Tab-separated table of C-alpha atoms in Angstrom:
chain	number	residue	atom	x	y	z
T	148	TYR	CA	19.496	0.881	-0.785
T	149	GLY	CA	18.932	3.912	1.360
T	150	GLU	CA	20.133	5.829	4.227
T	151	ILE	CA	19.439	6.438	7.938
T	152	ASP	CA	19.614	9.553	10.050
T	153	LEU	CA	19.973	8.547	13.645
T	154	VAL	CA	19.948	10.613	16.897
T	155	SER	CA	20.346	8.658	20.101
T	156	GLY	CA	20.292	10.124	23.674
T	157	ALA	CA	19.233	9.569	27.175
T	158	ALA	CA	15.535	10.113	26.325
T	159	GLY	CA	15.509	7.609	23.565
T	160	LEU	CA	16.083	7.221	19.835
T	161	ASP	CA	15.007	9.165	16.816
T	162	ALA	CA	15.635	7.671	13.330
T	163	VAL	CA	14.575	8.519	9.810
T	164	ILE	CA	14.976	5.656	7.392
T	165	ARG	CA	14.883	6.522	3.794
T	166	MET	CA	15.049	3.670	1.088
T	167	SER	CA	15.096	3.938	-2.783
T	168	ARG	CA	14.678	0.082	-2.658
T	169	GLY	CA	14.506	-2.405	0.074
T	170	GLU	CA	13.262	-5.811	1.033
T	171	LEU	CA	10.331	-5.729	3.414
T	172	ALA	CA	11.310	-9.000	4.935
T	173	ARG	CA	14.518	-7.285	6.157
T	174	ILE	CA	12.972	-3.806	6.971
T	175	ILE	CA	9.910	-4.929	9.003
T	176	PRO	CA	11.924	-6.533	11.840
T	177	GLY	CA	14.014	-3.363	12.095
T	178	LEU	CA	10.773	-1.586	12.866
T	179	ASP	CA	9.977	-3.993	15.751
T	180	LEU	CA	7.238	-5.752	13.701
T	181	THR	CA	6.804	-9.525	13.177
T	182	TYR	CA	4.286	-9.712	10.326
T	183	PRO	CA	5.147	-11.925	7.254
T	184	PHE	CA	5.250	-9.216	4.633
T	185	SER	CA	7.757	-9.545	1.812
T	186	GLY	CA	8.528	-7.819	-1.572
T	187	SER	CA	10.518	-4.836	-2.563
T	188	ALA	CA	9.588	-1.287	-1.494
T	189	SER	CA	10.693	2.180	-1.398
T	190	GLY	CA	9.687	5.024	1.094
T	191	GLU	CA	10.613	6.657	4.336
T	192	PHE	CA	9.930	5.749	8.040
T	193	ARG	CA	10.340	7.664	11.276
T	194	VAL	CA	11.067	5.720	14.253
T	195	THR	CA	10.808	7.092	17.696
T	196	THR	CA	11.462	5.271	21.065
T	197	ARG	CA	11.082	6.617	24.563
T	198	GLY	CA	11.766	3.960	27.211
T	199	THR	CA	9.958	0.903	26.202
T	200	ALA	CA	7.539	2.923	23.934
T	201	ILE	CA	7.856	2.848	20.146
T	202	GLN	CA	6.299	4.914	17.439
T	203	VAL	CA	6.614	4.239	13.702
T	204	ASP	CA	5.152	6.474	10.976
T	205	GLY	CA	6.022	5.996	7.344
T	206	ARG	CA	4.957	5.840	3.746
T	207	PHE	CA	5.972	3.312	1.112
T	208	THR	CA	5.196	2.036	-2.306
T	209	SER	CA	5.739	-1.606	-3.483
T	210	PRO	CA	5.115	-2.983	-7.063
T	211	LEU	CA	4.231	-6.403	-5.538
T	212	LEU	CA	3.742	-7.037	-1.762
T	213	HIS	CA	3.159	-10.424	-0.246
T	214	TYR	CA	1.374	-11.457	2.922
T	215	LEU	CA	2.362	-14.942	3.333
T	216	ASN	CA	1.457	-16.354	-0.268
T	217	GLU	CA	-1.135	-13.644	-1.232
T	218	GLY	CA	0.118	-11.078	-3.587
T	219	PHE	CA	-1.047	-7.326	-3.632
T	220	HIS	CA	0.156	-5.161	-6.746
T	221	PHE	CA	1.163	-1.570	-6.946
T	222	VAL	CA	0.765	-0.881	-3.228
T	223	SER	CA	0.750	2.633	-1.805
T	224	ALA	CA	0.319	3.074	1.792
T	225	ARG	CA	0.885	4.910	5.079
T	226	LEU	CA	1.874	2.672	7.882
T	227	THR	CA	1.780	3.478	11.689
T	228	TRP	CA	2.914	1.213	14.590
T	229	ASP	CA	2.844	1.963	18.450
T	230	GLY	CA	3.869	-1.452	19.691
T	231	ASP	CA	0.199	-2.583	19.934
T	232	THR	CA	-1.670	-1.357	16.835
T	233	ILE	CA	-0.438	-1.674	13.264
T	234	ALA	CA	-2.386	0.573	10.919
T	235	PHE	CA	-2.633	1.553	7.270
T	236	PRO	CA	-4.758	4.759	7.545
T	237	GLU	CA	-4.066	5.285	3.881
T	238	LEU	CA	-3.942	2.237	1.642
T	239	SER	CA	-4.446	1.378	-2.063
T	240	PHE	CA	-3.489	-1.539	-4.226
T	241	GLU	CA	-4.564	-3.758	-7.025
T	242	TYR	CA	-5.985	-7.205	-6.235
T	243	TYR	CA	-6.942	-9.807	-8.953
T	244	GLY	CA	-7.177	-7.107	-11.522
T	245	GLY	CA	-9.289	-4.577	-9.554
T	246	SER	CA	-8.415	-1.602	-7.377
T	247	VAL	CA	-8.931	-1.472	-3.721
T	248	GLY	CA	-8.476	1.580	-1.359
T	249	GLY	CA	-9.278	2.753	2.156
T	250	SER	CA	-7.883	1.943	5.630
T	251	TRP	CA	-7.013	-1.137	7.754
T	252	GLN	CA	-5.763	-1.538	11.267
T	253	LEU	CA	-5.185	-4.364	13.788
T	254	GLY	CA	-4.704	-4.195	17.641
T	255	THR	CA	-2.288	-7.034	18.139
T	256	LEU	CA	-2.772	-7.536	21.860
T	257	GLY	CA	-6.539	-7.978	21.535
T	258	GLN	CA	-6.365	-9.250	18.058
T	259	VAL	CA	-9.106	-6.753	17.042
T	260	MET	CA	-9.356	-5.441	13.581
T	261	ALA	CA	-10.935	-2.230	11.993
T	262	ILE	CA	-11.499	-1.986	8.330
T	263	ASP	CA	-12.945	0.654	5.842
T	264	LEU	CA	-12.261	-0.439	2.201
T	265	ALA	CA	-13.901	-0.150	-1.179
T	266	ALA	CA	-12.964	-2.378	-4.253
T	267	ASP	CA	-13.881	-1.874	-7.899
T	268	GLY	CA	-13.451	-4.382	-10.899
T	269	ILE	CA	-12.001	-7.434	-9.130
T	270	ASP	CA	-11.860	-10.105	-11.823
T	271	LEU	CA	-13.629	-13.187	-10.620
T	272	ARG	CA	-12.036	-15.464	-13.170
T	273	GLN	CA	-8.636	-14.811	-11.507
T	274	LEU	CA	-10.153	-15.956	-8.232
T	275	ALA	CA	-11.929	-19.037	-9.574
T	276	PRO	CA	-11.561	-20.176	-13.232
T	277	ASP	CA	-15.215	-21.334	-13.252
T	278	LEU	CA	-16.617	-17.872	-12.590
T	279	GLY	CA	-16.628	-14.715	-14.757
T	280	GLY	CA	-17.569	-11.123	-14.009
T	281	ARG	CA	-16.229	-8.063	-12.201
T	282	LEU	CA	-16.878	-7.560	-8.432
T	283	SER	CA	-17.134	-4.250	-6.618
T	284	PHE	CA	-17.804	-3.704	-2.955
T	285	ASP	CA	-17.531	-1.516	0.017
T	286	VAL	CA	-16.948	-2.947	3.575
T	287	ARG	CA	-16.354	-1.345	6.866
T	288	GLY	CA	-16.625	-2.250	10.568
T	289	GLY	CA	-14.558	-3.926	13.220
T	290	GLY	CA	-14.318	-6.932	15.503
T	291	PRO	CA	-12.019	-9.939	16.610
T	292	LEU	CA	-10.016	-11.755	14.059
T	293	GLY	CA	-11.826	-14.698	12.616
T	294	GLU	CA	-15.253	-13.298	13.544
T	295	LYS	CA	-17.459	-11.052	11.649
T	296	ASN	CA	-15.336	-7.858	11.369
T	297	GLY	CA	-16.746	-6.069	8.274
T	298	ALA	CA	-19.986	-5.796	6.263
T	299	GLY	CA	-21.284	-3.812	3.376
T	300	ARG	CA	-22.598	-4.003	-0.145
T	301	PHE	CA	-21.441	-5.732	-3.401
T	302	ARG	CA	-22.323	-5.788	-6.995
T	303	ILE	CA	-21.076	-8.035	-9.779
T	304	GLU	CA	-21.332	-7.081	-13.548
T	305	GLY	CA	-21.127	-9.524	-16.132
T	306	LEU	CA	-21.482	-12.579	-13.837
T	307	LEU	CA	-21.051	-15.743	-15.744
T	308	ILE	CA	-21.496	-19.116	-14.363
T	309	GLU	CA	-21.647	-21.993	-16.767
T	310	PRO	CA	-24.126	-23.101	-18.165
T	311	PHE	CA	-26.144	-19.957	-17.158
T	312	GLN	CA	-26.606	-16.747	-19.035
T	313	PRO	CA	-24.475	-13.694	-18.146
T	314	THR	CA	-26.201	-11.635	-15.591
T	315	ALA	CA	-25.578	-9.227	-12.728
T	316	ALA	CA	-25.795	-9.689	-8.958
T	317	GLU	CA	-25.890	-7.307	-6.015
T	318	GLY	CA	-26.617	-7.555	-2.214
T	319	ASP	CA	-25.024	-7.713	1.174
T	320	LEU	CA	-21.585	-8.865	2.061
T	321	GLU	CA	-19.992	-10.026	5.386
T	322	LEU	CA	-16.247	-10.384	5.882
T	323	ARG	CA	-14.413	-12.518	8.281
T	324	LEU	CA	-10.565	-11.912	8.272
T	325	SER	CA	-7.906	-13.785	10.232
T	326	LEU	CA	-4.144	-14.088	9.891
T	327	GLU	CA	-4.685	-17.339	7.810
T	328	ASP	CA	-7.510	-16.550	5.324
T	329	LEU	CA	-10.236	-14.317	4.140
T	330	ARG	CA	-13.842	-15.468	4.347
T	331	LEU	CA	-16.724	-13.885	2.509
T	332	LEU	CA	-20.432	-14.442	2.917
T	333	ILE	CA	-22.507	-12.953	0.107
T	334	LYS	CA	-26.252	-12.811	0.039
T	335	GLY	CA	-28.004	-11.136	-2.788
T	336	ALA	CA	-29.925	-11.714	-6.065
T	337	PHE	CA	-29.388	-12.026	-9.669
T	338	SER	CA	-31.009	-9.581	-11.876
T	339	PRO	CA	-33.398	-9.197	-13.605
T	340	GLY	CA	-35.983	-11.106	-11.551
T	341	ASP	CA	-36.369	-12.786	-8.177
T	342	ASN	CA	-33.215	-14.991	-8.277
T	343	ASP	CA	-31.610	-15.497	-4.745
T	344	ILE	CA	-27.872	-16.127	-4.553
T	345	THR	CA	-25.672	-17.072	-1.535
T	346	VAL	CA	-21.954	-17.458	-1.774
T	347	ASN	CA	-19.436	-18.657	0.788
T	348	ALA	CA	-15.786	-18.102	-0.255
T	349	VAL	CA	-12.611	-18.929	1.483
T	350	ILE	CA	-9.317	-17.333	0.297
T	351	PRO	CA	-6.356	-18.942	2.065
T	352	PHE	CA	-3.225	-16.808	2.646
T	353	VAL	CA	-0.914	-19.804	3.321
T	354	GLU	CA	-1.695	-22.416	0.621
T	355	GLU	CA	-2.979	-22.416	-2.884
T	356	GLY	CA	-6.649	-23.020	-3.615
T	357	ILE	CA	-9.845	-20.919	-3.228
T	358	ALA	CA	-13.093	-22.693	-2.088
T	359	VAL	CA	-16.293	-21.116	-3.390
T	360	ASP	CA	-19.843	-22.575	-2.534
T	361	LEU	CA	-22.549	-20.938	-4.492
T	362	ARG	CA	-26.273	-21.683	-4.010
T	363	GLY	CA	-29.296	-19.904	-5.478
T	364	GLY	CA	-32.893	-20.216	-6.872
T	365	PHE	CA	-34.389	-18.887	-10.016
T	366	GLY	CA	-37.625	-17.217	-10.447
T	367	ASN	CA	-36.498	-15.969	-13.820
T	368	MET	CA	-35.817	-18.999	-15.919
T	369	ASP	CA	-34.412	-16.951	-18.779
T	370	LEU	CA	-31.233	-16.826	-16.883
T	371	LEU	CA	-30.826	-20.579	-17.064
T	372	LEU	CA	-30.630	-21.263	-20.724
T	373	PRO	CA	-30.638	-19.163	-24.040
T	374	TRP	CA	-34.345	-19.814	-24.644
T	375	LYS	CA	-35.536	-19.283	-28.331
T	376	GLY	CA	-38.840	-18.611	-29.826
């Protein structure tokens, strides 16, 4: 549901698209985009064409937006597109029970991404049933898709990995994002004590199933079992 204001002339096209509710799978191709976003949304987009050049600038909200099979809740974003670079210079959403905000952009011709995001309170049990705790992180950087294109710091509160005792962890995080999956490399330490941890996680966008490989060593043996006495 919505309306379109359209002005077309020799110089090109100027359009304003206002929607109270619309399906992104139908709207995105009309903005000359080919990305597999889906879900209902409301917002306003301004589209300008001059010859073969296009400029899209808009804001929208969505209760649930999908990229392929991966869901993002309560999305609020500004979107720009110039025929090469798709960008979300203002972006916020809920992801696995936590909140995420920042900016993201992708140069489609060179397949180069730039990212600046911070997350708080992501529920690890929703990601992997064998894990517990809340993940927070900040990540920023840029690089080709599928290679290292972001890095930052992370912290996990209330980390629970059976049969170990609840603990906390913090350290460095490296992100590799492609159009098919998200890969995280985490290197840090359990606390308290000298307890190293390394985690490799793969979150696929196309198929179900998250792979997590966790390795570590314990200098503080109290984290292993509830010792008594």
